[in-house]
Amino acid sequence: MPHDFKQLRLDRVSRRFLNPSGAITTAVDALSATIPRGEFVALLGPSGCGKSTVLNCIAGLLPLSDGSIFLDDQRIDVLPPERRGFGMVFQNYALFPHMSVRANVGFGLRMRGTPAAEAARRIAKAFALVQLEGHEDKLPGQLSGGQQQRVAIARAIVIEPPLLLMDEPLSNLDAKLRLEMRGEIRRIHRELGRSTIYVTHDQDEAISLADRIVVLQDGRVQQIASPQEVYAQPANVDVARFMGYRNVLDLKVEKTSGDYVVVSGDGVRLTGTIKQPLDGARAWAAIRPEEMTVGTGGVNVIDGKIENVEYGGRDSLIDVRTGSGLLLHARTPGKPTPGETVQLTVPPERVLVYPHGGAP
Amino acid sequence: MNAAARVARPALIDSAWLLVGPAVLFLLMLFVYPFLYGFALSFQPLEGGRLANYQNFFADSRAWRTLVTTFGLALPVTVINVGLALPIAFRLRRRTRYQRWITALLVVPITLGTVLIADGMLTYFGPRGWLAQTLQLVHLYDGPIRLTHNYWGVLISLVISGFPFAFLLLLSYVTGIDPVLARAAATLGANRFNQFRHIYLPLLAPGLAITFCLAFVQAFSVFPSAVLVGAPSGSTRVISIAAYEAAFENYDYAMASTIAMIMGFAQLIVVAAVLALRRAFYRGPVSGGKG
């Protein structure tokens, strides 16, 4: 297996399952993507969107129903997992419970018949990289969750795989450890420069780690873009909703001029930016709570009464009910109290308007 | 009264004893007492010193040979049962639509008694049974077929009745191993053989040891099939037949107890040996993380 490659190319990869009931479920539908060498790519999507299926297909743990996978010009989807040589980190770590931590890390080298001296050197290097020196002779069960995760990463990188696959590696850790390990994973990627495909349902994780994000929903690619773009310019209303645009309003299109559009309904009237060509009389307007602030200035002003306050340290998340009964989420650094009347404002650039096609 | 005060007052009888009590009583009455009684009885021979029964057993070749005969049946049967059950259970480790049906089919012999199996075997494997007739009909083998009333009859019968136990036990051990471990091994370069050799086999070792012990003990105490499809006065004169003869033909209960004690001791040696071997292997959880 070449350790140096230019790109991994997924060409219309599909994976269908036969349900016990006899119906066919499409977990991944004609997914195409190209991943250049050295890049950190996050597969992001809600649970059940097919992201783990994609990863298992790349690793060779699941056969494709359709399509193909190429590493440069070599077709690899026909190879068994042991001949692809991609390192994989599993959600529940999948450490071999009967082997010492050292034997776990050395397993891939043992399978490759690496000479003992060379193996020992590489194992020691891997332990140093994940900062687990001194734990080599323990059994996995004697380590904490975070340490087990480090062992799993060391085990995957010691074979120097062309591609590192990670399947929600942090979802079993507590919040503090998750943040810490996130930094570790970023550091390891920087030090090794290894291409990484990282599956997660946590948009913060994807944004902070990845060079590029592939947003999946219902087995289809919704958007492939940089973290900045996915965060600020979601490709469609589903991606927006998933990326934390908690205010998604169903409004009537009044008039459009260039990129701007005026939408109204339920007692609110907003000027927003068109993100996708509008196709009818109605549209979705998506706004992040942190971009809807308490204030009086600007084009878009909404009056309402605070219903609920969630204190968040630096600022508070407030639920505001408008006169017509619409519930909006906003953030404010002030000291809001429930029952208070407030005026919310949001710049037209941050009101993203999408066509109404499909369900909310 | 608050909860803390209620907890602080010690109970007169731990409620756990109420649950365990009947079982302990049952065990004492029906196992420990008869065992100790038999043990004591074995040292009270009808004639001679305290150890006379044991000396007589090992001096009489007709007696000690039963021990050899029993080992000669029980060990191969156990190896065959565990050896057959392991690959089949391994193949059926993934839950498929067929798994339930195959499992049900394989387990059917458990519901048949030894006597029913013996009866079926006499019709099927006998000199004029279906097997012999079929083989002669298609001229595959024209010689005489002797698979009943000898060693092979008992062996086949013990495999039929013992296999389902070994299979069910191993199936539960195999399905208990997290399949993600084998997948992790595959991504690290282990082919199917190496996945089995390095992941499944070591994690199965404790289960294999237990299954081997239970299958062995079950086969070692063979009695009905040794009589019904074997040669109870010849090649399949197993130790339980010797004990039966001592007790109910010679009315020498002391000698029968002695034989039972020797039988138990022989089983204990094998079980202890297997469990000692098992200690050499890993014994712990068979999943790969806290998840």
mmCIF file of C-alpha atoms in Angstrom, chain A residues 4-5 34 76 89 215 220 241 318-319 344 354 359:
data_model
loop_
_atom_site.group_PDB
_atom_site.id
_atom_site.type_symbol
_atom_site.label_atom_id
_atom_site.label_comp_id
_atom_site.label_asym_id
_atom_site.label_seq_id
_atom_site.Cartn_x
_atom_site.Cartn_y
_atom_site.Cartn_z
ATOM 1 C CA ASP A 4 2.363 8.602 -0.142
ATOM 2 C CA PHE A 5 -0.639 9.475 -2.180
ATOM 3 C CA THR A 34 -12.064 14.129 -3.114
ATOM 4 C CA ILE A 76 -9.318 0.121 -3.218
ATOM 5 C CA VAL A 89 -9.958 4.787 15.824
ATOM 6 C CA VAL A 215 -22.069 17.879 5.886
ATOM 7 C CA ARG A 220 -26.563 12.754 0.896
ATOM 8 C CA ARG A 241 -30.574 24.225 11.320
ATOM 9 C CA ILE A 318 -33.047 34.333 26.131
ATOM 10 C CA ASP A 319 -36.316 33.061 24.737
ATOM 11 C CA LEU A 344 -34.302 42.460 19.179
ATOM 12 C CA TYR A 354 -33.703 29.796 1.838
ATOM 13 C CA ALA A 359 -40.607 20.048 5.088
#
